[in-house]
Amino acid sequence: MEKLGIPVMILLVAIAMQMVDCVEEGAKEVEEWFDKLPYAKQKVTKLHFFFHDRFAGKHNITAVRVAHGPGTDKSPTSFGLVFVMDDPLTEGMKPTTKELGRAQGLYAFSGRDELSLLMSFNLVFTTGEFNGSTLTILGRNPAVPHREMPIVGGSGVFRLACGVASAQLRSFNMTTGNALIEYNVVVIHY
Ligand SMILES: *[C@@H]1O[C@H](CO)[C@@H](O)[C@H](O)[C@H]1NC(C)=O
Ligand SMILES: *[C@@H]1O[C@H](CO)[C@@H](O)[C@H](O)[C@H]1NC(C)=O
Ligand SMILES: *[C@@H]1O[C@H](CO)[C@@H](O)[C@H](O)[C@H]1NC(C)=O
């Protein structure tokens, strides 16, 4: 191994400790889970929550601009713009209602001639029976009233999940860019 600087070492140790902390089942348990899979019953789970994407305002900022292309600022579709988010997912429309989890990941303006986003993020659940489990969304999010995005996998209770996330814009502040989006998720898992 090459000599690593102290900050890098601390970071690596921190990552390793975090992994031990949050992975509740080790490789052996996962293997056993797969061995039992032929006898497992498929389940359908439906989830409903609100997603708050905030760039400004009195609440904490939850989405940050991290990159752009050479012509992004002149592009009518913001082509090339990339954001990273850690957006709260709440039970109700108001940001003060119970937080169910977070949407962590990124989105990129990937339409050159039309407004369209590539979404690549995890729904990280932090309460109730799904606490510690995640669902992974990877899909296209065009500027239409009803958006449909694929759920391509999951972890914890959502191992091998697949499904669909339906998103609908509920409010958008033209000044700040803050958005409130309603999500209905249907997933098949075991
Ligand atoms: C948009 O956000 C600004 C700044 O927080 C706020 O003053 C304004 O009332 C908001 N507009 C709407 C329509 O909510
Ligand atoms: C902003 O974040 C800090 C630290 O995570 C938290 O203590 C505070 O309550 C948050 N403020 C609001 C308005 O959500
Ligand atoms: C969720 O799980 C974490 C880690 O196991 C735990 O610390 C936390 O208290 C749990 N939260 C709820 C609301 O159950």
XYZ file of C-alpha atoms and ligand atoms in Angstrom:
232
model
C 0.000 0.000 0.000
C 1.227 3.453 -0.801
C 1.758 5.876 2.044
C -1.515 7.671 2.723
C -1.802 11.072 4.340
C -3.249 11.199 7.858
C -6.560 12.851 6.776
C -7.086 10.080 4.201
C -6.368 7.412 6.819
C -8.850 8.995 9.245
C -11.436 9.104 6.474
C -10.913 5.434 5.610
C -11.174 4.385 9.252
C -14.332 6.472 9.633
C -15.871 4.841 6.553
C -14.954 1.342 7.787
C -16.482 2.042 11.219
C -19.632 3.434 9.670
C -20.036 0.322 7.524
C -19.789 -1.949 10.543
C -22.362 0.251 12.280
C -25.045 0.356 9.657
C -24.836 -3.051 7.996
C -27.018 -5.102 10.285
C -26.415 -8.418 8.586
C -23.071 -9.719 7.384
C -22.177 -11.686 4.269
C -23.154 -14.998 5.906
C -26.672 -13.797 6.774
C -27.116 -12.395 3.259
C -26.047 -15.742 1.798
C -28.562 -17.560 4.028
C -31.241 -15.134 2.942
C -30.532 -16.059 -0.690
C -30.599 -19.787 0.139
C -34.132 -19.364 1.514
C -35.251 -17.205 -1.392
C -36.966 -20.037 -3.373
C -39.416 -20.389 -0.435
C -39.915 -16.671 0.138
C -43.197 -15.011 -0.717
C -43.251 -11.953 -2.893
C -44.660 -8.860 -1.175
C -46.021 -5.635 -2.556
C -45.349 -2.532 -0.448
C -46.850 0.883 -1.143
C -45.279 4.030 0.269
C -46.439 7.618 0.225
C -44.451 10.702 1.254
C -43.476 14.250 0.356
C -40.039 15.245 -0.892
C -38.650 18.714 -0.095
C -35.940 20.043 -2.406
C -34.558 23.279 -0.923
C -32.013 25.711 -2.329
C -32.841 28.660 -0.075
C -35.091 29.888 2.715
C -35.392 29.610 6.460
C -35.038 25.809 6.535
C -31.685 24.169 5.940
C -30.560 23.982 2.346
C -30.811 20.377 1.140
C -29.706 20.535 -2.503
C -26.424 22.002 -3.755
C -25.137 22.764 -7.213
C -21.882 20.856 -7.720
C -21.047 20.992 -11.414
C -21.969 22.461 -14.778
C -20.901 22.299 -18.401
C -19.266 25.027 -20.517
C -22.606 26.248 -21.935
C -24.900 25.463 -19.002
C -25.634 29.062 -18.015
C -26.721 29.938 -21.566
C -28.730 26.740 -22.072
C -32.533 27.192 -21.842
C -32.693 23.653 -20.412
C -29.698 24.095 -18.028
C -28.011 21.251 -19.891
C -25.023 19.952 -17.924
C -26.060 21.170 -14.473
C -25.556 18.705 -11.615
C -26.944 18.838 -8.068
C -26.348 16.705 -5.009
C -29.236 16.420 -2.573
C -30.029 15.148 0.880
C -33.725 15.965 0.859
C -36.108 15.199 3.718
C -39.010 12.850 3.040
C -41.958 13.680 5.255
C -45.308 12.133 6.046
C -47.244 15.320 5.285
C -46.956 18.268 2.930
C -45.554 20.562 5.639
C -41.800 20.259 6.247
C -42.521 20.100 9.996
C -44.439 16.812 9.723
C -42.756 13.530 10.690
C -39.589 12.756 8.735
C -39.674 9.229 7.282
C -36.270 9.316 5.631
C -34.073 11.088 3.126
C -33.563 11.176 -0.595
C -29.787 11.127 -1.028
C -28.071 11.254 -4.380
C -27.825 13.401 -7.427
C -29.686 14.742 -10.389
C -28.361 16.110 -13.642
C -29.978 18.216 -16.332
C -29.478 15.789 -19.185
C -31.778 17.181 -21.906
C -30.044 19.400 -24.431
C -33.231 20.521 -26.212
C -35.851 19.764 -23.589
C -35.972 20.034 -19.813
C -35.250 16.570 -18.500
C -33.346 15.235 -15.505
C -31.411 12.077 -14.873
C -32.210 11.038 -11.297
C -29.838 8.734 -9.449
C -30.599 8.523 -5.744
C -31.457 6.417 -2.725
C -34.526 6.609 -0.532
C -32.994 6.101 2.908
C -35.649 5.189 5.474
C -35.036 6.231 9.078
C -38.215 5.255 10.938
C -40.499 2.334 11.622
C -40.269 -1.090 9.993
C -38.143 0.227 7.104
C -35.586 1.997 9.317
C -32.121 1.323 7.869
C -33.436 -0.016 4.556
C -33.025 1.735 1.224
C -34.555 1.824 -2.245
C -32.567 2.915 -5.280
C -34.106 5.062 -8.010
C -32.439 5.458 -11.367
C -34.444 7.056 -14.110
C -35.553 9.923 -16.283
C -37.504 12.789 -14.783
C -38.977 14.952 -17.548
C -40.830 18.223 -16.963
C -44.339 16.735 -17.135
C -47.044 16.708 -14.432
C -46.742 12.968 -13.693
C -43.260 11.460 -13.658
C -42.544 7.776 -13.446
C -39.143 6.518 -12.338
C -37.904 2.941 -11.984
C -36.870 1.487 -8.631
C -33.939 -0.673 -9.580
C -33.020 -2.267 -6.268
C -32.828 -1.962 -2.523
C -31.208 -3.070 0.711
C -32.361 -4.392 4.083
C -36.027 -5.359 3.923
C -35.970 -4.177 0.312
C -33.312 -6.611 -0.980
C -33.917 -7.384 -4.681
C -36.723 -4.826 -4.815
C -38.083 -3.558 -8.076
C -40.892 -1.151 -8.640
C -42.047 2.250 -9.713
C -41.931 5.687 -8.110
C -44.615 8.105 -9.295
C -43.821 11.731 -8.615
C -46.008 14.788 -8.888
C -44.904 18.387 -8.372
C -47.094 19.983 -5.670
C -45.496 23.392 -5.368
C -42.605 25.302 -6.807
C -41.243 28.673 -5.679
C -40.066 30.603 -8.749
C -37.831 32.852 -6.624
C -35.929 30.215 -4.684
C -36.422 27.122 -6.862
C -37.658 25.218 -3.797
C -39.934 22.341 -4.750
C -42.405 20.099 -2.974
C -42.988 16.779 -4.690
C -45.464 14.064 -3.773
C -44.217 10.490 -4.162
C -46.189 7.271 -4.464
C -43.963 4.220 -4.521
C -44.963 0.636 -5.261
C -42.326 -2.068 -4.840
C -42.167 -5.814 -5.118
C -39.759 -7.441 -2.661
C -39.434 -10.563 -0.466
C -40.806 31.993 -2.260
O -39.715 32.068 -1.371
C -39.450 33.387 -0.890
C -38.143 33.343 -0.082
O -38.202 32.377 0.931
C -40.659 33.828 -0.051
O -40.438 35.115 0.420
C -41.920 33.763 -0.928
O -43.057 34.072 -0.136
C -42.079 32.405 -1.550
N -43.180 32.415 -2.496
C -44.207 31.578 -2.430
C -45.225 31.686 -3.503
O -44.297 30.733 -1.555
C -30.772 22.773 10.426
O -29.842 21.730 10.697
C -29.363 21.731 12.044
C -28.273 20.661 12.136
O -28.554 19.528 11.392
C -30.549 21.456 12.993
O -30.089 21.454 14.313
C -31.602 22.545 12.784
O -32.729 22.248 13.582
C -32.012 22.643 11.321
N -32.891 23.779 11.135
C -34.093 23.711 10.520
C -34.853 24.973 10.430
O -34.534 22.662 10.044
C -33.346 3.590 13.363
O -32.220 2.729 13.436
C -31.076 3.329 14.026
C -29.898 2.385 13.888
O -30.254 1.069 14.186
C -31.412 3.672 15.483
O -30.307 4.290 16.097
C -32.606 4.605 15.508
O -33.002 4.866 16.839
C -33.789 4.017 14.747
N -34.821 5.024 14.642
C -36.113 4.758 14.881
C -37.036 5.921 14.788
O -36.511 3.650 15.163
